[in-house]
Amino acid sequence: MTSYWTTRGLGPADQMSYWADVLCQAFTPLAPWRSRDHVEHSSSRSGLPGWVRSAAIGGGNAAEIASCTQRIDHGRREVARADEDVVFVNLQLDGHCTTTQDGRQCTVSRGEFAIVDSTRPYRLEFVEPGNDELWRVLSFRLPRPLLADVVGPSAATTARRFASSSGSARLLSSLMVETWRTDSSLQTAERQMIGAAHVDLLRAVLGGTQRGTGCSSETDEALRVSVVRYIDSRLAFGRVPATDAARHVGVSVRTLHALFERTGTTFGAVVREHRVEACRRELADSRDTRSIGTIAAAWGFSDSAHLAKTFRSRFGCSPVEYRASVKTGEMSQLA
């Protein structure tokens, strides 16, 4: 499903604040602004005209953005506000953009692209093409855990210009354009696979090994951390299906299970471990007077007996015994 936002119909005084809200909804926390020089070299001398079309692609997102000459900052404040770690691939369709991150700067023109990493500050300065038209960019948001080993500060891959005239860069830019053009006709499973294809092609562009042909230990660990964060965020809402977790980080269910099997455990075991640990924390809170059955239900156990069996297997005592030991000050050191 495609979302659409536009500043059309808003007064000049309202356009800037609305545009900032739109960028945050469609991408990540961003702070746009226009200097006097931006305004003087723009066909838009007041306000901030612009629009965004956005759609989910696999574990990421794609969007086409158009606006007037301006600067957009993702500074330390915006980094702290970001609720997920992502990488953006920005393919310029019209106008040009100067991208700054990690002490590097590049200017991309029509048909070229650059990437930025949301976990560190960056700056984008977009300039109109000079024919009274807005600049346009096609931006794909990809899960950073899948790319952590090739976009880190030491990788020197952000804020670099990639010309899409040959090689894997040409394949990636072509895939981005064709995916965007055919988005409305894609099924959910197709979106998932195509999203993974964008990640693999970007790894090829950046010189990393393609996922699925020998993932690095760093990438595996980053993926597992992302999955565990997702598990923790969903535990209180009931079931945490492997399909949902896989979709969240942009991998197949098979790859998700393999990630945990390589460390001698399973996805299901990790979910159970975090459920029982959540119960243990609440049982350790002397201010919490809820029944054990209520706590068990709150964290996804079918009943108190189900929790008791899992709890004893993990901690060597029952929930009743554990709560009693807390009250008497004789709580053992449970691992």
CSV table of C-alpha atoms in Angstrom, one decimal:
chain,number,residue,atom,x,y,z
A,1,MET,CA,0.0,0.0,0.0
A,2,THR,CA,1.4,3.4,-1.0
A,3,SER,CA,1.2,6.4,1.3
A,4,TYR,CA,1.2,9.9,-0.1
A,5,TRP,CA,1.9,13.3,1.6
A,6,THR,CA,2.0,16.8,0.0
A,7,THR,CA,2.4,20.3,1.2
A,8,ARG,CA,-0.1,21.5,-1.5
A,9,GLY,CA,-3.0,23.4,0.0
A,10,LEU,CA,-1.0,24.5,3.1
A,11,GLY,CA,0.1,28.1,3.7
A,12,PRO,CA,3.8,28.9,3.4
A,13,ALA,CA,4.1,29.3,7.2
A,14,ASP,CA,2.8,25.7,7.7
A,15,GLN,CA,4.7,23.9,5.0
A,16,MET,CA,8.1,23.7,6.7
A,17,SER,CA,6.7,22.1,9.9
A,18,TYR,CA,4.5,19.7,7.9
A,19,TRP,CA,7.4,18.8,5.7
A,20,ALA,CA,9.6,17.9,8.7
A,21,ASP,CA,6.8,15.7,10.1
A,22,VAL,CA,6.4,14.0,6.7
A,23,LEU,CA,10.1,13.2,6.5
A,24,CYS,CA,10.1,11.7,9.9
A,25,GLN,CA,7.0,9.5,9.1
A,26,ALA,CA,8.4,8.3,5.8
A,27,PHE,CA,12.1,7.9,6.7
A,28,THR,CA,13.8,8.7,10.0
A,29,PRO,CA,14.0,11.8,12.2
A,30,LEU,CA,15.2,14.7,9.9
A,31,ALA,CA,15.4,18.5,10.3
A,32,PRO,CA,14.9,20.4,7.0
A,33,TRP,CA,15.7,24.1,6.7
A,34,ARG,CA,16.2,26.7,4.0
A,35,SER,CA,18.9,29.4,4.1
A,36,ARG,CA,18.6,32.8,2.3
A,37,ASP,CA,20.9,31.4,-0.3
A,38,HIS,CA,18.6,28.3,-0.8
A,39,VAL,CA,15.7,30.6,-1.3
A,40,GLU,CA,17.5,33.0,-3.7
A,41,HIS,CA,18.5,30.1,-5.9
A,42,SER,CA,15.2,28.5,-6.0
A,43,SER,CA,12.0,28.8,-8.0
A,44,SER,CA,10.1,28.7,-4.7
A,45,ARG,CA,10.8,32.0,-2.9
A,46,SER,CA,8.4,31.2,0.0
A,47,GLY,CA,7.2,28.2,1.8
A,48,LEU,CA,8.3,24.7,1.0
A,49,PRO,CA,6.5,22.8,-1.8
A,50,GLY,CA,7.1,19.1,-1.8
A,51,TRP,CA,5.5,15.6,-1.8
A,52,VAL,CA,6.4,12.0,-0.8
A,53,ARG,CA,5.1,8.7,-2.0
A,54,SER,CA,6.1,5.8,0.2
A,55,ALA,CA,5.6,2.0,0.2
A,56,ALA,CA,6.9,-1.0,2.2
A,57,ILE,CA,9.3,-3.3,0.3
A,58,GLY,CA,10.3,-6.5,2.1
A,59,GLY,CA,11.9,-5.6,5.5
A,60,GLY,CA,12.5,-2.0,4.2
A,61,ASN,CA,10.7,0.8,2.5
A,62,ALA,CA,10.9,2.7,-0.8
A,63,ALA,CA,9.9,6.3,-1.4
A,64,GLU,CA,9.9,8.9,-4.2
A,65,ILE,CA,10.5,12.5,-2.8
A,66,ALA,CA,10.3,15.8,-4.6
A,67,SER,CA,10.8,19.3,-3.2
A,68,CYS,CA,12.7,22.6,-3.6
A,69,THR,CA,16.3,23.5,-2.8
A,70,GLN,CA,17.0,22.9,0.9
A,71,ARG,CA,19.3,21.3,3.4
A,72,ILE,CA,18.2,18.3,5.5
A,73,ASP,CA,20.1,17.3,8.7
A,74,HIS,CA,20.1,14.1,10.6
A,75,GLY,CA,22.2,15.3,13.5
A,76,ARG,CA,22.9,13.9,16.9
A,77,ARG,CA,19.5,14.8,18.2
A,78,GLU,CA,17.8,13.0,15.3
A,79,VAL,CA,20.1,10.0,15.7
A,80,ALA,CA,19.0,9.7,19.3
A,81,ARG,CA,15.3,9.9,18.3
A,82,ALA,CA,15.5,7.2,15.6
A,83,ASP,CA,13.6,4.1,16.6
A,84,GLU,CA,15.3,1.7,14.1
A,85,ASP,CA,18.7,1.3,12.5
A,86,VAL,CA,18.6,1.7,8.8
A,87,VAL,CA,20.6,2.5,5.7
A,88,PHE,CA,19.3,4.7,2.9
A,89,VAL,CA,20.2,4.3,-0.8
A,90,ASN,CA,19.4,7.7,-2.5
A,91,LEU,CA,19.1,7.5,-6.3
A,92,GLN,CA,18.9,11.0,-7.8
A,93,LEU,CA,16.1,11.4,-10.4
A,94,ASP,CA,16.3,15.1,-11.0
A,95,GLY,CA,18.5,17.9,-9.7
A,96,HIS,CA,21.5,17.0,-7.5
A,97,CYS,CA,22.4,16.4,-3.9
A,98,THR,CA,25.5,16.9,-1.8
A,99,THR,CA,25.8,14.2,0.8
A,100,THR,CA,28.0,14.5,3.9
A,101,GLN,CA,28.8,11.8,6.5
A,102,ASP,CA,31.8,10.4,8.3
A,103,GLY,CA,34.0,13.3,7.2
A,104,ARG,CA,33.3,12.6,3.5
A,105,GLN,CA,31.3,14.6,1.0
A,106,CYS,CA,30.1,13.8,-2.5
A,107,THR,CA,27.7,15.3,-5.0
A,108,VAL,CA,25.4,13.0,-6.9
A,109,SER,CA,23.5,14.0,-10.1
A,110,ARG,CA,20.7,12.4,-12.0
A,111,GLY,CA,21.2,8.7,-12.4
A,112,GLU,CA,23.8,8.5,-9.5
A,113,PHE,CA,23.3,7.4,-5.9
A,114,ALA,CA,24.9,7.6,-2.5
A,115,ILE,CA,24.2,5.9,0.8
A,116,VAL,CA,23.9,7.1,4.4
A,117,ASP,CA,23.7,5.3,7.7
A,118,SER,CA,21.0,6.4,10.2
A,119,THR,CA,23.1,5.5,13.2
A,120,ARG,CA,25.5,8.4,12.7
A,121,PRO,CA,24.9,12.1,11.7
A,122,TYR,CA,24.6,13.0,8.1
A,123,ARG,CA,23.6,16.0,5.9
A,124,LEU,CA,21.8,16.1,2.6
A,125,GLU,CA,21.7,19.4,0.5
A,126,PHE,CA,19.3,19.1,-2.4
A,127,VAL,CA,19.3,21.5,-5.3
A,128,GLU,CA,16.6,22.0,-8.0
A,129,PRO,CA,17.5,21.1,-11.6
A,130,GLY,CA,17.2,24.8,-12.6
A,131,ASN,CA,14.1,24.5,-15.0
A,132,ASP,CA,11.5,25.6,-12.4
A,133,GLU,CA,11.1,21.9,-11.5
A,134,LEU,CA,11.5,20.2,-8.2
A,135,TRP,CA,14.4,17.9,-7.4
A,136,ARG,CA,13.4,14.3,-7.1
A,137,VAL,CA,15.1,11.3,-5.4
A,138,LEU,CA,14.2,7.6,-5.1
A,139,SER,CA,15.2,6.5,-1.7
A,140,PHE,CA,15.2,2.9,-0.4
A,141,ARG,CA,15.4,2.2,3.3
A,142,LEU,CA,17.1,-1.1,4.1
A,143,PRO,CA,17.7,-2.8,7.5
A,144,ARG,CA,21.1,-1.9,8.8
A,145,PRO,CA,21.7,-5.2,10.6
A,146,LEU,CA,22.0,-6.8,7.2
A,147,LEU,CA,24.7,-4.4,6.2
A,148,ALA,CA,26.4,-3.6,9.4
A,149,ASP,CA,29.8,-5.0,8.3
A,150,VAL,CA,29.9,-2.9,5.1
A,151,VAL,CA,28.5,0.4,6.3
A,152,GLY,CA,30.3,0.9,9.6
A,153,PRO,CA,32.4,4.0,10.2
A,154,SER,CA,35.6,2.2,9.2
A,155,ALA,CA,34.1,0.8,6.0
A,156,ALA,CA,34.3,4.2,4.2
A,157,THR,CA,31.3,3.5,2.1
A,158,THR,CA,28.9,6.3,3.1
A,159,ALA,CA,28.8,9.6,1.3
A,160,ARG,CA,30.4,8.2,-1.8
A,161,ARG,CA,29.1,8.7,-5.3
A,162,PHE,CA,28.1,5.6,-7.3
A,163,ALA,CA,27.6,6.1,-11.0
A,164,SER,CA,24.9,3.7,-12.2
A,165,SER,CA,26.4,3.3,-15.7
A,166,SER,CA,27.9,-0.2,-15.3
A,167,GLY,CA,28.4,-3.2,-13.0
A,168,SER,CA,26.5,-3.9,-9.8
A,169,ALA,CA,25.7,-0.2,-9.3
A,170,ARG,CA,23.8,-0.3,-12.6
A,171,LEU,CA,21.9,-3.4,-11.6
A,172,LEU,CA,21.0,-1.9,-8.2
A,173,SER,CA,19.7,1.4,-9.6
A,174,SER,CA,17.7,-0.5,-12.3
A,175,LEU,CA,16.2,-2.8,-9.7
A,176,MET,CA,15.2,0.2,-7.5
A,177,VAL,CA,13.5,2.0,-10.5
A,178,GLU,CA,11.7,-1.1,-11.7
A,179,THR,CA,10.6,-2.1,-8.2
A,180,TRP,CA,9.1,1.3,-7.7
A,181,ARG,CA,7.3,1.2,-11.0
A,182,THR,CA,5.8,-2.2,-10.4
A,183,ASP,CA,5.2,-1.9,-6.6
A,184,SER,CA,1.4,-1.9,-6.8
A,185,SER,CA,1.3,-5.3,-8.5
A,186,LEU,CA,3.7,-7.1,-6.1
A,187,GLN,CA,2.5,-9.7,-3.7
A,188,THR,CA,3.7,-9.9,-0.1
A,189,ALA,CA,6.1,-12.8,-0.8
A,190,GLU,CA,7.5,-11.0,-3.8
A,191,ARG,CA,8.1,-7.8,-1.8
A,192,GLN,CA,10.0,-9.9,0.7
A,193,MET,CA,12.3,-11.5,-1.8
A,194,ILE,CA,12.8,-8.3,-3.8
A,195,GLY,CA,13.7,-6.5,-0.6
A,196,ALA,CA,16.4,-9.1,0.1
A,197,ALA,CA,17.7,-8.7,-3.5
A,198,HIS,CA,18.3,-5.0,-2.9
A,199,VAL,CA,20.3,-5.8,0.2
A,200,ASP,CA,22.4,-8.4,-1.7
A,201,LEU,CA,23.0,-6.0,-4.6
A,202,LEU,CA,24.1,-3.2,-2.3
A,203,ARG,CA,26.5,-5.6,-0.6
A,204,ALA,CA,27.9,-6.4,-4.0
A,205,VAL,CA,28.2,-2.6,-4.8
A,206,LEU,CA,30.0,-2.0,-1.5
A,207,GLY,CA,32.4,-5.0,-2.1
A,208,GLY,CA,30.9,-7.1,0.7
A,209,THR,CA,30.1,-10.8,0.4
A,210,GLN,CA,26.6,-11.5,-0.5
A,211,ARG,CA,24.3,-12.7,2.2
A,212,GLY,CA,23.5,-16.4,1.9
A,213,THR,CA,26.9,-17.4,0.5
A,214,GLY,CA,28.8,-17.2,3.8
A,215,CYS,CA,27.5,-14.4,6.1
A,216,SER,CA,30.2,-12.9,8.2
A,217,SER,CA,30.0,-13.4,12.0
A,218,GLU,CA,29.6,-9.6,12.4
A,219,THR,CA,26.5,-9.6,10.2
A,220,ASP,CA,25.1,-12.7,11.9
A,221,GLU,CA,25.5,-11.0,15.3
A,222,ALA,CA,24.0,-7.7,14.2
A,223,LEU,CA,21.0,-9.6,12.8
A,224,ARG,CA,20.5,-11.6,16.0
A,225,VAL,CA,20.6,-8.4,18.1
A,226,SER,CA,17.9,-6.9,15.9
A,227,VAL,CA,15.7,-10.0,16.1
A,228,VAL,CA,16.1,-10.1,19.9
A,229,ARG,CA,15.1,-6.4,20.1
A,230,TYR,CA,12.0,-7.2,18.1
A,231,ILE,CA,11.2,-10.1,20.3
A,232,ASP,CA,11.4,-7.9,23.4
A,233,SER,CA,9.2,-5.3,21.8
A,234,ARG,CA,6.4,-7.8,20.9
A,235,LEU,CA,6.4,-10.2,24.0
A,236,ALA,CA,3.6,-8.3,25.8
A,237,PHE,CA,1.4,-8.4,22.7
A,238,GLY,CA,1.2,-12.3,22.6
A,239,ARG,CA,2.7,-14.6,20.0
A,240,VAL,CA,5.9,-13.6,18.3
A,241,PRO,CA,5.8,-15.6,15.0
A,242,ALA,CA,9.1,-16.3,13.2
A,243,THR,CA,7.5,-15.0,10.0
A,244,ASP,CA,6.9,-11.6,11.6
A,245,ALA,CA,10.4,-11.4,13.0
A,246,ALA,CA,12.0,-12.5,9.7
A,247,ARG,CA,10.0,-9.8,7.9
A,248,HIS,CA,11.1,-7.2,10.4
A,249,VAL,CA,14.8,-7.7,9.7
A,250,GLY,CA,14.3,-8.5,6.0
A,251,VAL,CA,15.4,-12.1,5.8
A,252,SER,CA,13.6,-15.4,5.0
A,253,VAL,CA,12.2,-17.6,7.8
A,254,ARG,CA,14.8,-20.2,6.9
A,255,THR,CA,17.7,-17.7,7.3
A,256,LEU,CA,16.2,-16.5,10.6
A,257,HIS,CA,16.2,-20.0,12.1
A,258,ALA,CA,19.7,-20.6,10.8
A,259,LEU,CA,21.0,-17.5,12.6
A,260,PHE,CA,20.1,-19.0,16.0
A,261,GLU,CA,21.0,-22.6,15.1
A,262,ARG,CA,24.6,-21.4,14.4
A,263,THR,CA,24.8,-20.4,18.1
A,264,GLY,CA,23.4,-23.7,19.4
A,265,THR,CA,19.8,-22.5,20.1
A,266,THR,CA,16.6,-21.8,18.3
A,267,PHE,CA,14.3,-18.9,17.7
A,268,GLY,CA,11.6,-20.5,19.7
A,269,ALA,CA,14.0,-21.1,22.6
A,270,VAL,CA,15.0,-17.4,22.6
A,271,VAL,CA,11.4,-16.3,22.7
A,272,ARG,CA,10.7,-18.6,25.7
A,273,GLU,CA,13.8,-17.5,27.5
A,274,HIS,CA,12.8,-13.8,27.2
A,275,ARG,CA,9.2,-14.6,28.3
A,276,VAL,CA,10.3,-16.4,31.4
A,277,GLU,CA,12.9,-13.7,32.2
A,278,ALA,CA,10.2,-11.1,32.0
A,279,CYS,CA,8.1,-13.1,34.5
A,280,ARG,CA,11.1,-13.5,36.8
A,281,ARG,CA,11.7,-9.7,36.8
A,282,GLU,CA,8.1,-9.1,37.8
A,283,LEU,CA,8.1,-11.8,40.5
A,284,ALA,CA,11.2,-10.1,41.9
A,285,ASP,CA,9.3,-6.8,42.3
A,286,SER,CA,7.9,-6.8,45.8
A,287,ARG,CA,5.5,-4.0,44.8
A,288,ASP,CA,3.8,-6.3,42.2
A,289,THR,CA,0.9,-8.1,44.0
A,290,ARG,CA,-0.6,-9.7,40.9
A,291,SER,CA,-1.2,-13.5,41.0
A,292,ILE,CA,1.3,-15.7,39.3
A,293,GLY,CA,-1.4,-16.8,36.8
A,294,THR,CA,-1.9,-13.1,35.8
A,295,ILE,CA,1.8,-12.5,35.3
A,296,ALA,CA,2.1,-15.7,33.3
A,297,ALA,CA,-0.8,-14.6,31.0
A,298,ALA,CA,0.7,-11.1,30.6
A,299,TRP,CA,3.9,-12.6,29.1
A,300,GLY,CA,2.3,-15.2,26.8
A,301,PHE,CA,2.1,-18.4,29.0
A,302,SER,CA,-1.1,-20.4,28.7
A,303,ASP,CA,-1.5,-20.7,32.5
A,304,SER,CA,0.5,-20.7,35.7
A,305,ALA,CA,1.3,-24.4,35.3
A,306,HIS,CA,2.9,-23.7,31.9
A,307,LEU,CA,5.0,-21.0,33.5
A,308,ALA,CA,5.9,-23.2,36.5
A,309,LYS,CA,7.3,-25.9,34.2
A,310,THR,CA,9.4,-23.5,32.2
A,311,PHE,CA,10.5,-21.5,35.2
A,312,ARG,CA,11.7,-24.5,37.1
A,313,SER,CA,13.6,-25.7,34.0
A,314,ARG,CA,15.4,-22.4,33.7
A,315,PHE,CA,15.9,-21.3,37.4
A,316,GLY,CA,15.7,-24.6,39.4
A,317,CYS,CA,12.7,-23.5,41.5
A,318,SER,CA,9.0,-22.7,41.0
A,319,PRO,CA,7.6,-19.2,40.6
A,320,VAL,CA,6.0,-19.5,44.1
A,321,GLU,CA,9.3,-20.5,45.7
A,322,TYR,CA,11.1,-17.7,43.9
A,323,ARG,CA,8.7,-15.1,45.0
A,324,ALA,CA,8.8,-16.3,48.6
A,325,SER,CA,12.6,-16.2,48.5
A,326,VAL,CA,12.5,-12.5,47.4
A,327,LYS,CA,10.1,-11.6,50.2
A,328,THR,CA,12.3,-13.2,52.8
A,329,GLY,CA,15.4,-11.7,51.5
A,330,GLU,CA,16.9,-15.1,50.7
A,331,MET,CA,16.8,-14.9,46.9
A,332,SER,CA,19.4,-17.1,45.4
A,333,GLN,CA,21.7,-16.0,42.6
A,334,LEU,CA,19.8,-17.4,39.6
A,335,ALA,CA,21.5,-17.7,36.3
